[in-house]
Amino acid sequence: MADKISNKSVLFNPLSKNNPVVVQVLGICSVLAVTAKLEPAIVMGISVIAVLAFSNVIISLIRNTIPTNIRIIVQLVVVAGLVVIVDQLLKAYAYDVSKQLSVFIGLIITNCILMGRLEAFAMANRPWASFLDGVGNGLGYTIILVIVGFFRELLGSGTLLGYQVVPQSFYEAGYVNNGLMILPPMALIVVACIIWVQRARNKDLQEP
Amino acid sequence: MENLNIFIRSIFVDNMIFAYFLGMCSFLAVSKNVKTAFGLGVAVTFMLVITLPANYLLETYVLKAGALAWLGPEYADVDLSFLSLIMFIAVIASMTQLVEMAVEKFNPALYSSLGIFLPLIAVNCAILGGSLFMQQRDFPSVWTAVCAGGGWGIGWLLAIVAIAAIRERIATYSNIPAPLRGTGITFIITALMGIAFMSFLGIKI
């Protein structure tokens, strides 16, 4: 029974209390770069969940045979192999999105969340717990991506997933899309607002 | 002339941090004081200048479609480009290891001041990002790769030193709302600096 509770917390803690993006501040690069629209943000999130979960499982399975000195290289090779698979799959089945994401799929390799979880969790835990940890952290990352992508696409282009959301009558009455939201710096401000809201609610996360 | 143009553009217009947000993790984590920020910036610049040409040569003579033609006509239609991610990261990781060993041997003082950051550079997205942009843009020669690498590195160095200087002042002189302290305010400063850097758009020499 105790085991079950810990598995649950492993899966759900990263969603808010220990979110990889806004609390641990890892993997910021891609959060900022791919969220101008909602669709690439979701695809990116799913790719990261898949890579994170499977690399966690693989590293956790071979954790006792990896020599400590070269563990970083081993981890990089495992992650790079998985990312290549994801990259080729996206090129085959979702070519437009993979063009939009350009180099950022490749950059999943150097996403700090992956290295962080592999070092901190998979090297010390059993495969099933590592799998849940990977899925949980991937979901925490995806949630932030989706929130940022949602606001940037809604305010910046008036659409969601490419469909018009802001009614035409608004534009006729003089409403204009906020072009600033499309530009990358606004992603930083949106993330800063998320951090603000979250730390205002959880006082123990605030920095001195 | 073309290379100089690419060098200047890489520093200001295509700035790694303010235009692409690469290398943000170490940018946020290590920008608490100017001295360490400068050390890390120099290390990143150095790695970019080394790995970009290395990966360029690897890409042109081994990985690209038809790149193996110099081995003989029967290799002319081999396309290894799907291996590029793994090869690039392997080059970067091994270069980091080499540089670390060289610095440790020849300049122990620098080694102890950079110590922890050197191995972390292998997973800095700015380095891999540079190689991937290089692949995407089809640079004409290896010198272009050197110039772009130098430019991106110096741009990164500028950005991290600037933000570290601002954060040093903020830590002592200003009264920020508690939830925004530390990470939050750094994000906002970076955003404002990014907007400022947009004024360089369209610069050409």
Short mmCIF file of C-alpha atoms in Angstrom, two decimals:
data_model
loop_
_atom_site.label_atom_id
_atom_site.label_comp_id
_atom_site.label_asym_id
_atom_site.label_seq_id
_atom_site.Cartn_x
_atom_site.Cartn_y
_atom_site.Cartn_z
CA MET A 1 0.00 0.00 0.00
CA ALA A 2 2.80 2.38 0.93
CA ASP A 3 4.40 1.63 -2.41
CA LYS A 4 1.25 2.68 -4.21
CA ILE A 5 1.10 6.06 -2.51
CA SER A 6 4.70 6.83 -3.38
CA ASN A 7 4.11 5.87 -7.01
CA LYS A 8 1.19 8.25 -7.09
CA SER A 9 3.21 11.11 -5.69
CA VAL A 10 6.03 10.31 -8.13
CA LEU A 11 3.55 10.71 -10.97
CA PHE A 12 1.66 13.77 -9.75
CA ASN A 13 4.19 15.86 -7.80
CA PRO A 14 5.86 17.21 -10.95
CA LEU A 15 2.54 18.61 -12.16
CA SER A 16 2.55 21.56 -9.78
CA LYS A 17 4.51 21.32 -6.49
CA ASN A 18 7.71 20.22 -8.15
CA ASN A 19 7.11 21.31 -11.73
CA PRO A 20 10.27 20.89 -13.81
CA VAL A 21 9.81 24.17 -15.67
CA VAL A 22 8.55 26.78 -13.24
CA VAL A 23 9.96 25.37 -9.98
CA GLN A 24 13.19 23.65 -10.96
CA VAL A 25 13.71 26.00 -13.95
CA LEU A 26 14.87 23.28 -16.34
CA GLY A 27 14.23 22.94 -20.05
CA ILE A 28 13.37 26.58 -20.57
CA CYS A 29 14.85 26.86 -24.06
CA SER A 30 12.20 24.89 -25.86
CA VAL A 31 9.34 26.29 -23.76
CA LEU A 32 10.12 29.71 -25.12
CA ALA A 33 10.89 28.80 -28.68
CA VAL A 34 8.09 26.45 -29.74
CA THR A 35 5.07 28.05 -28.08
CA ALA A 36 4.09 30.74 -30.59
CA LYS A 37 1.28 28.38 -31.67
CA LEU A 38 -0.57 25.71 -29.71
CA GLU A 39 -0.13 22.81 -32.12
CA PRO A 40 3.69 22.62 -32.19
CA ALA A 41 3.62 23.08 -28.41
CA ILE A 42 1.44 19.97 -27.98
CA VAL A 43 3.54 17.90 -30.40
CA MET A 44 6.70 18.99 -28.61
CA GLY A 45 5.16 18.06 -25.25
CA ILE A 46 4.23 14.57 -26.45
CA SER A 47 7.71 14.02 -27.90
CA VAL A 48 9.33 15.02 -24.64
CA ILE A 49 7.01 12.73 -22.61
CA ALA A 50 7.89 9.79 -24.86
CA VAL A 51 11.64 10.40 -24.84
CA LEU A 52 11.73 11.10 -21.10
CA ALA A 53 9.69 8.03 -20.12
CA PHE A 54 11.64 5.58 -22.27
CA SER A 55 15.09 6.98 -21.53
CA ASN A 56 14.25 6.81 -17.82
CA VAL A 57 13.25 3.15 -18.18
CA ILE A 58 16.35 2.23 -20.22
CA ILE A 59 18.79 3.99 -17.91
CA SER A 60 17.04 2.52 -14.89
CA LEU A 61 17.36 -1.00 -16.35
CA ILE A 62 21.09 -0.67 -16.98
CA ARG A 63 21.88 1.57 -14.02
CA ASN A 64 23.90 -1.07 -12.19
CA THR A 65 26.17 -1.80 -15.15
CA ILE A 66 27.06 1.80 -16.11
CA PRO A 67 30.56 2.82 -14.92
CA THR A 68 30.24 6.09 -13.00
CA ASN A 69 32.98 7.89 -14.93
CA ILE A 70 31.30 7.71 -18.30
CA ARG A 71 27.65 7.82 -17.26
CA ILE A 72 27.04 11.20 -18.93
CA ILE A 73 28.12 9.85 -22.31
CA VAL A 74 25.99 6.72 -21.86
CA GLN A 75 22.97 8.84 -20.94
CA LEU A 76 23.56 11.13 -23.93
CA VAL A 77 23.76 8.18 -26.31
CA VAL A 78 20.54 6.62 -25.02
CA VAL A 79 18.69 9.93 -25.23
CA ALA A 80 20.13 10.76 -28.64
CA GLY A 81 19.03 7.38 -30.01
CA LEU A 82 15.46 7.93 -28.80
CA VAL A 83 15.38 11.48 -30.15
CA VAL A 84 16.50 10.29 -33.57
CA ILE A 85 13.55 7.85 -33.60
CA VAL A 86 11.11 10.61 -32.63
CA ASP A 87 12.62 12.96 -35.21
CA GLN A 88 12.27 10.41 -38.03
CA LEU A 89 8.70 9.54 -36.97
CA LEU A 90 7.66 13.19 -37.01
CA LYS A 91 9.27 13.72 -40.41
CA ALA A 92 7.29 10.76 -41.73
CA TYR A 93 3.86 11.42 -40.21
CA ALA A 94 3.70 15.13 -39.29
CA TYR A 95 5.98 16.87 -41.74
CA ASP A 96 4.56 20.41 -41.37
CA VAL A 97 4.88 20.42 -37.60
CA SER A 98 8.37 18.98 -37.77
CA LYS A 99 9.34 21.82 -40.14
CA GLN A 100 7.96 24.35 -37.64
CA LEU A 101 9.81 22.77 -34.74
CA SER A 102 13.00 22.75 -36.87
CA VAL A 103 16.04 22.25 -34.65
CA PHE A 104 14.11 22.03 -31.41
CA ILE A 105 13.32 18.32 -31.73
CA GLY A 106 17.06 17.70 -31.97
CA LEU A 107 17.57 19.93 -28.98
CA ILE A 108 15.50 17.58 -26.79
CA ILE A 109 18.86 15.79 -26.37
CA THR A 110 20.29 18.71 -24.45
CA ASN A 111 17.04 19.51 -22.65
CA CYS A 112 18.13 19.85 -19.04
CA ILE A 113 14.98 18.08 -17.79
CA LEU A 114 16.20 14.83 -19.32
CA MET A 115 19.68 14.97 -17.82
CA GLY A 116 18.24 16.12 -14.51
CA ARG A 117 15.74 13.26 -14.22
CA LEU A 118 18.22 10.64 -15.44
CA GLU A 119 20.83 11.75 -12.90
CA ALA A 120 18.48 12.38 -10.01
CA PHE A 121 15.89 9.63 -10.39
CA ALA A 122 16.56 6.89 -12.94
CA MET A 123 20.08 6.19 -11.69
CA ALA A 124 18.69 5.28 -8.26
CA ASN A 125 15.24 3.77 -8.80
CA ARG A 126 13.46 0.77 -10.28
CA PRO A 127 12.20 0.83 -13.90
CA TRP A 128 8.46 1.15 -13.16
CA ALA A 129 8.92 4.07 -10.76
CA SER A 130 11.30 5.66 -13.26
CA PHE A 131 8.70 5.28 -16.00
CA LEU A 132 6.08 7.05 -13.86
CA ASP A 133 8.59 9.75 -12.96
CA GLY A 134 9.34 10.30 -16.65
CA VAL A 135 5.66 10.52 -17.56
CA GLY A 136 4.97 12.84 -14.63
CA ASN A 137 7.78 15.24 -15.43
CA GLY A 138 6.93 15.16 -19.12
CA LEU A 139 3.33 16.05 -18.26
CA GLY A 140 4.45 18.88 -15.99
CA TYR A 141 6.52 20.23 -18.86
CA THR A 142 3.66 19.80 -21.35
CA ILE A 143 1.20 21.64 -19.10
CA ILE A 144 3.41 24.72 -19.05
CA LEU A 145 3.93 24.48 -22.82
CA VAL A 146 0.19 24.28 -23.40
CA ILE A 147 -0.62 27.20 -21.08
CA VAL A 148 2.01 29.43 -22.70
CA GLY A 149 1.03 28.32 -26.22
CA PHE A 150 -2.66 28.89 -25.46
CA PHE A 151 -2.20 32.50 -24.37
CA ARG A 152 0.30 33.36 -27.07
CA GLU A 153 -1.82 31.98 -29.90
CA LEU A 154 -5.09 33.38 -28.53
CA LEU A 155 -3.78 36.90 -27.94
CA GLY A 156 -1.26 36.95 -30.76
CA SER A 157 -3.21 35.55 -33.69
CA GLY A 158 -6.79 35.22 -32.37
CA THR A 159 -6.83 31.51 -33.21
CA LEU A 160 -6.54 28.21 -31.34
CA LEU A 161 -5.03 25.18 -33.10
CA GLY A 162 -5.46 27.18 -36.31
CA TYR A 163 -9.21 27.80 -35.89
CA GLN A 164 -10.51 31.34 -35.59
CA VAL A 165 -11.69 31.96 -32.01
CA VAL A 166 -12.01 35.71 -31.74
CA PRO A 167 -15.24 36.52 -33.63
CA GLN A 168 -15.09 38.61 -36.80
CA SER A 169 -17.33 41.28 -35.26
CA PHE A 170 -14.57 42.09 -32.74
CA TYR A 171 -12.18 42.94 -35.55
CA GLU A 172 -14.84 45.09 -37.22
CA ALA A 173 -15.31 46.93 -33.93
CA GLY A 174 -11.59 47.78 -33.92
CA TYR A 175 -9.98 44.87 -32.01
CA VAL A 176 -6.43 44.21 -33.18
CA ASN A 177 -4.28 41.14 -32.52
CA ASN A 178 -1.38 41.83 -30.22
CA GLY A 179 1.55 41.21 -32.56
CA LEU A 180 3.97 41.39 -29.65
CA MET A 181 2.69 38.04 -28.34
CA ILE A 182 4.09 36.25 -31.41
CA LEU A 183 7.59 37.53 -30.69
CA PRO A 184 9.77 35.26 -28.56
CA PRO A 185 10.39 37.67 -25.64
CA MET A 186 6.71 37.57 -24.70
CA ALA A 187 7.04 33.87 -23.92
CA LEU A 188 9.43 34.83 -21.14
CA ILE A 189 6.90 37.27 -19.72
CA VAL A 190 4.10 34.67 -19.83
CA VAL A 191 6.33 32.15 -18.03
CA ALA A 192 7.25 34.82 -15.50
CA CYS A 193 3.53 35.41 -14.86
CA ILE A 194 2.97 31.66 -14.35
CA ILE A 195 5.85 31.62 -11.87
CA TRP A 196 4.38 34.65 -10.12
CA VAL A 197 0.94 33.08 -9.74
CA GLN A 198 2.35 29.75 -8.62
CA ARG A 199 4.73 31.17 -6.05
CA ALA A 200 2.11 33.53 -4.73
CA ARG A 201 -0.03 30.43 -3.99
CA ASN A 202 2.80 28.26 -2.62
CA LYS A 203 4.64 30.47 -0.17
CA ASP A 204 7.33 27.84 0.52
CA LEU A 205 8.61 28.04 -3.06
CA GLN A 206 9.54 31.72 -2.80
CA GLU A 207 13.20 32.64 -2.93
CA PRO A 208 14.65 34.82 -0.16
CA MET B 1 33.12 40.15 -46.32
CA GLU B 2 30.32 37.62 -46.27
CA ASN B 3 31.92 35.94 -43.28
CA LEU B 4 32.28 39.22 -41.39
CA ASN B 5 28.62 39.87 -42.05
CA ILE B 6 27.70 36.47 -40.63
CA PHE B 7 29.96 37.09 -37.61
CA ILE B 8 28.26 40.39 -36.77
CA ARG B 9 24.78 39.02 -37.43
CA SER B 10 25.47 36.05 -35.15
CA ILE B 11 26.42 38.37 -32.30
CA PHE B 12 23.51 40.77 -32.49
CA VAL B 13 20.67 39.69 -34.78
CA ASP B 14 20.78 35.91 -34.35
CA ASN B 15 21.83 36.18 -30.71
CA MET B 16 21.62 32.69 -29.17
CA ILE B 17 19.83 33.89 -26.06
CA PHE B 18 17.65 36.76 -27.16
CA ALA B 19 16.60 35.43 -30.56
CA TYR B 20 16.55 31.64 -30.06
CA PHE B 21 16.62 31.17 -26.27
CA LEU B 22 19.30 28.51 -26.42
CA GLY B 23 21.47 27.80 -23.42
CA MET B 24 18.85 29.25 -21.10
CA CYS B 25 19.37 26.69 -18.33
CA SER B 26 22.95 27.64 -17.58
CA PHE B 27 22.14 31.25 -18.46
CA LEU B 28 19.64 31.37 -15.60
CA ALA B 29 21.59 29.21 -13.18
CA VAL B 30 25.05 30.77 -13.48
CA SER B 31 24.20 34.46 -13.90
CA LYS B 32 24.33 35.39 -10.23
CA ASN B 33 27.69 37.14 -10.37
CA VAL B 34 29.72 38.62 -13.18
CA LYS B 35 32.95 36.73 -12.63
CA THR B 36 31.64 33.17 -12.98
CA ALA B 37 29.31 34.33 -15.76
CA PHE B 38 32.31 35.62 -17.71
CA GLY B 39 34.22 32.36 -17.18
CA LEU B 40 31.32 30.28 -18.45
CA GLY B 41 30.83 32.64 -21.38
CA VAL B 42 34.45 32.24 -22.46
CA ALA B 43 34.20 28.46 -22.16
CA VAL B 44 31.04 28.38 -24.29
CA THR B 45 32.60 30.62 -26.94
CA PHE B 46 35.64 28.38 -27.07
CA MET B 47 33.55 25.22 -27.45
CA LEU B 48 31.43 26.79 -30.20
CA VAL B 49 34.53 27.85 -32.14
CA ILE B 50 35.93 24.31 -31.92
CA THR B 51 32.83 22.16 -32.40
CA LEU B 52 31.15 24.10 -35.21
CA PRO B 53 33.96 23.62 -37.77
CA ALA B 54 34.48 20.03 -36.58
CA ASN B 55 30.82 19.24 -37.09
CA TYR B 56 30.85 21.14 -40.39
CA LEU B 57 33.64 18.91 -41.73
CA LEU B 58 31.88 15.82 -40.42
CA GLU B 59 28.64 16.92 -42.09
CA THR B 60 30.21 17.77 -45.47
CA TYR B 61 32.57 14.82 -45.82
CA VAL B 62 30.68 12.02 -44.07
CA LEU B 63 27.03 12.60 -43.26
CA LYS B 64 25.37 14.60 -46.03
CA ALA B 65 23.63 12.85 -48.92
CA GLY B 66 26.39 12.03 -51.42
CA ALA B 67 29.11 13.25 -49.07
CA LEU B 68 30.97 9.96 -49.20
CA ALA B 69 31.60 10.33 -52.95
CA TRP B 70 35.33 10.93 -52.26
CA LEU B 71 35.62 7.28 -51.20
CA GLY B 72 34.65 6.10 -54.66
CA PRO B 73 31.64 6.17 -57.00
CA GLU B 74 29.85 3.27 -55.30
CA TYR B 75 29.44 5.37 -52.15
CA ALA B 76 27.98 8.38 -54.00
CA ASP B 77 24.36 7.71 -53.04
CA VAL B 78 24.87 6.91 -49.36
CA ASP B 79 22.87 9.27 -47.13
CA LEU B 80 23.79 9.18 -43.45
CA SER B 81 22.08 12.40 -42.43
CA PHE B 82 19.78 10.58 -39.99
CA LEU B 83 22.88 9.90 -37.89
CA SER B 84 23.77 13.58 -37.61
CA LEU B 85 22.18 14.16 -34.17
CA ILE B 86 24.11 11.32 -32.56
CA MET B 87 27.37 12.22 -34.30
CA PHE B 88 27.10 15.90 -33.35
CA ILE B 89 26.45 15.19 -29.70
CA ALA B 90 29.26 12.63 -29.66
CA VAL B 91 31.68 15.18 -31.12
CA ILE B 92 30.56 17.80 -28.62
CA ALA B 93 30.79 15.45 -25.62
CA SER B 94 34.23 14.16 -26.56
CA MET B 95 35.53 17.67 -27.34
CA THR B 96 34.33 18.80 -23.91
CA GLN B 97 36.21 15.92 -22.34
CA LEU B 98 39.38 16.77 -24.31
CA VAL B 99 39.22 20.45 -23.49
CA GLU B 100 38.64 19.62 -19.85
CA MET B 101 41.72 17.40 -19.75
CA ALA B 102 43.85 19.96 -21.63
CA VAL B 103 42.82 22.81 -19.34
CA GLU B 104 43.44 20.68 -16.27
CA LYS B 105 46.95 19.85 -17.49
CA PHE B 106 48.11 23.22 -18.76
CA ASN B 107 46.23 25.79 -16.71
CA PRO B 108 45.16 24.43 -13.32
CA ALA B 109 44.16 27.89 -12.08
CA LEU B 110 41.59 28.34 -14.85
CA TYR B 111 40.49 24.75 -14.35
CA SER B 112 39.67 25.25 -10.70
CA SER B 113 37.75 28.44 -11.40
CA LEU B 114 35.70 26.84 -14.21
CA GLY B 115 35.68 23.38 -12.64
CA ILE B 116 32.02 22.50 -12.43
CA PHE B 117 30.91 24.32 -15.57
CA LEU B 118 33.23 22.63 -18.02
CA PRO B 119 31.54 19.20 -18.09
CA LEU B 120 28.12 20.86 -18.07
CA ILE B 121 28.89 22.55 -21.38
CA ALA B 122 28.31 19.22 -23.14
CA VAL B 123 24.61 19.57 -22.39
CA ASN B 124 24.38 23.28 -23.10
CA CYS B 125 21.79 23.65 -25.85
CA ALA B 126 23.63 26.62 -27.36
CA ILE B 127 26.45 24.32 -28.53
CA LEU B 128 24.28 21.64 -30.11
CA GLY B 129 21.94 24.37 -31.39
CA GLY B 130 24.83 26.04 -33.19
CA SER B 131 25.68 22.80 -34.99
CA LEU B 132 22.05 22.18 -35.94
CA PHE B 133 21.63 25.72 -37.32
CA MET B 134 24.85 25.20 -39.24
CA GLN B 135 23.38 22.05 -40.79
CA GLN B 136 20.09 23.76 -41.59
CA ARG B 137 21.65 26.78 -43.28
CA ASP B 138 24.16 25.02 -45.55
CA PHE B 139 27.19 27.17 -44.82
CA PRO B 140 29.43 27.56 -47.90
CA SER B 141 32.81 26.95 -46.25
CA VAL B 142 34.44 25.92 -43.00
CA TRP B 143 35.46 29.56 -42.34
CA THR B 144 31.83 30.57 -42.28
CA ALA B 145 31.32 27.95 -39.61
CA VAL B 146 34.22 29.34 -37.57
CA CYS B 147 32.86 32.90 -37.87
CA ALA B 148 29.32 31.91 -36.97
CA GLY B 149 30.57 29.90 -34.01
CA GLY B 150 32.66 32.80 -32.76
CA GLY B 151 29.77 35.21 -33.23
CA TRP B 152 27.25 33.04 -31.41
CA GLY B 153 29.70 32.47 -28.58
CA ILE B 154 30.47 36.16 -28.14
CA GLY B 155 26.77 36.99 -28.32
CA TRP B 156 26.11 34.45 -25.57
CA LEU B 157 28.98 35.86 -23.50
CA LEU B 158 27.62 39.40 -23.87
CA ALA B 159 24.16 38.34 -22.84
CA ILE B 160 25.20 36.39 -19.74
CA VAL B 161 27.60 39.09 -18.52
CA ALA B 162 24.96 41.78 -19.00
CA ILE B 163 22.28 39.85 -17.12
CA ALA B 164 24.71 38.94 -14.34
CA ALA B 165 25.62 42.60 -13.87
CA ILE B 166 21.95 43.55 -13.66
CA ARG B 167 21.17 40.74 -11.22
CA GLU B 168 24.04 41.77 -8.94
CA ARG B 169 22.55 45.25 -8.66
CA ILE B 170 18.99 44.02 -8.27
CA ALA B 171 19.94 41.71 -5.42
CA THR B 172 21.20 44.65 -3.37
CA TYR B 173 19.18 47.70 -4.39
CA SER B 174 15.64 46.80 -5.27
CA ASN B 175 12.52 45.60 -3.52
CA ILE B 176 10.79 43.01 -5.69
CA PRO B 177 7.46 41.31 -4.82
CA ALA B 178 8.36 38.08 -2.99
CA PRO B 179 6.88 35.59 -5.53
CA LEU B 180 8.86 37.19 -8.36
CA ARG B 181 12.23 37.19 -6.61
CA GLY B 182 15.06 35.25 -8.20
CA THR B 183 13.79 33.36 -11.22
CA GLY B 184 10.70 35.41 -12.03
CA ILE B 185 12.37 38.78 -12.28
CA THR B 186 15.25 37.31 -14.28
CA PHE B 187 12.75 36.10 -16.87
CA ILE B 188 11.23 39.55 -17.16
CA ILE B 189 14.62 41.28 -17.46
CA THR B 190 15.65 38.79 -20.15
CA ALA B 191 12.42 39.50 -22.04
CA LEU B 192 13.00 43.24 -21.93
CA MET B 193 16.58 42.80 -23.10
CA GLY B 194 15.32 40.56 -25.89
CA ILE B 195 12.93 43.26 -27.05
CA ALA B 196 15.81 45.75 -26.96
CA PHE B 197 17.95 43.41 -29.05
CA MET B 198 15.23 43.31 -31.70
CA SER B 199 16.26 46.80 -32.71
CA PHE B 200 19.30 45.16 -34.33
CA LEU B 201 17.05 43.31 -36.80
CA GLY B 202 18.00 44.00 -40.38
CA ILE B 203 21.54 45.22 -39.68
CA LYS B 204 23.80 44.46 -42.63
CA ILE B 205 27.41 45.24 -43.34
#
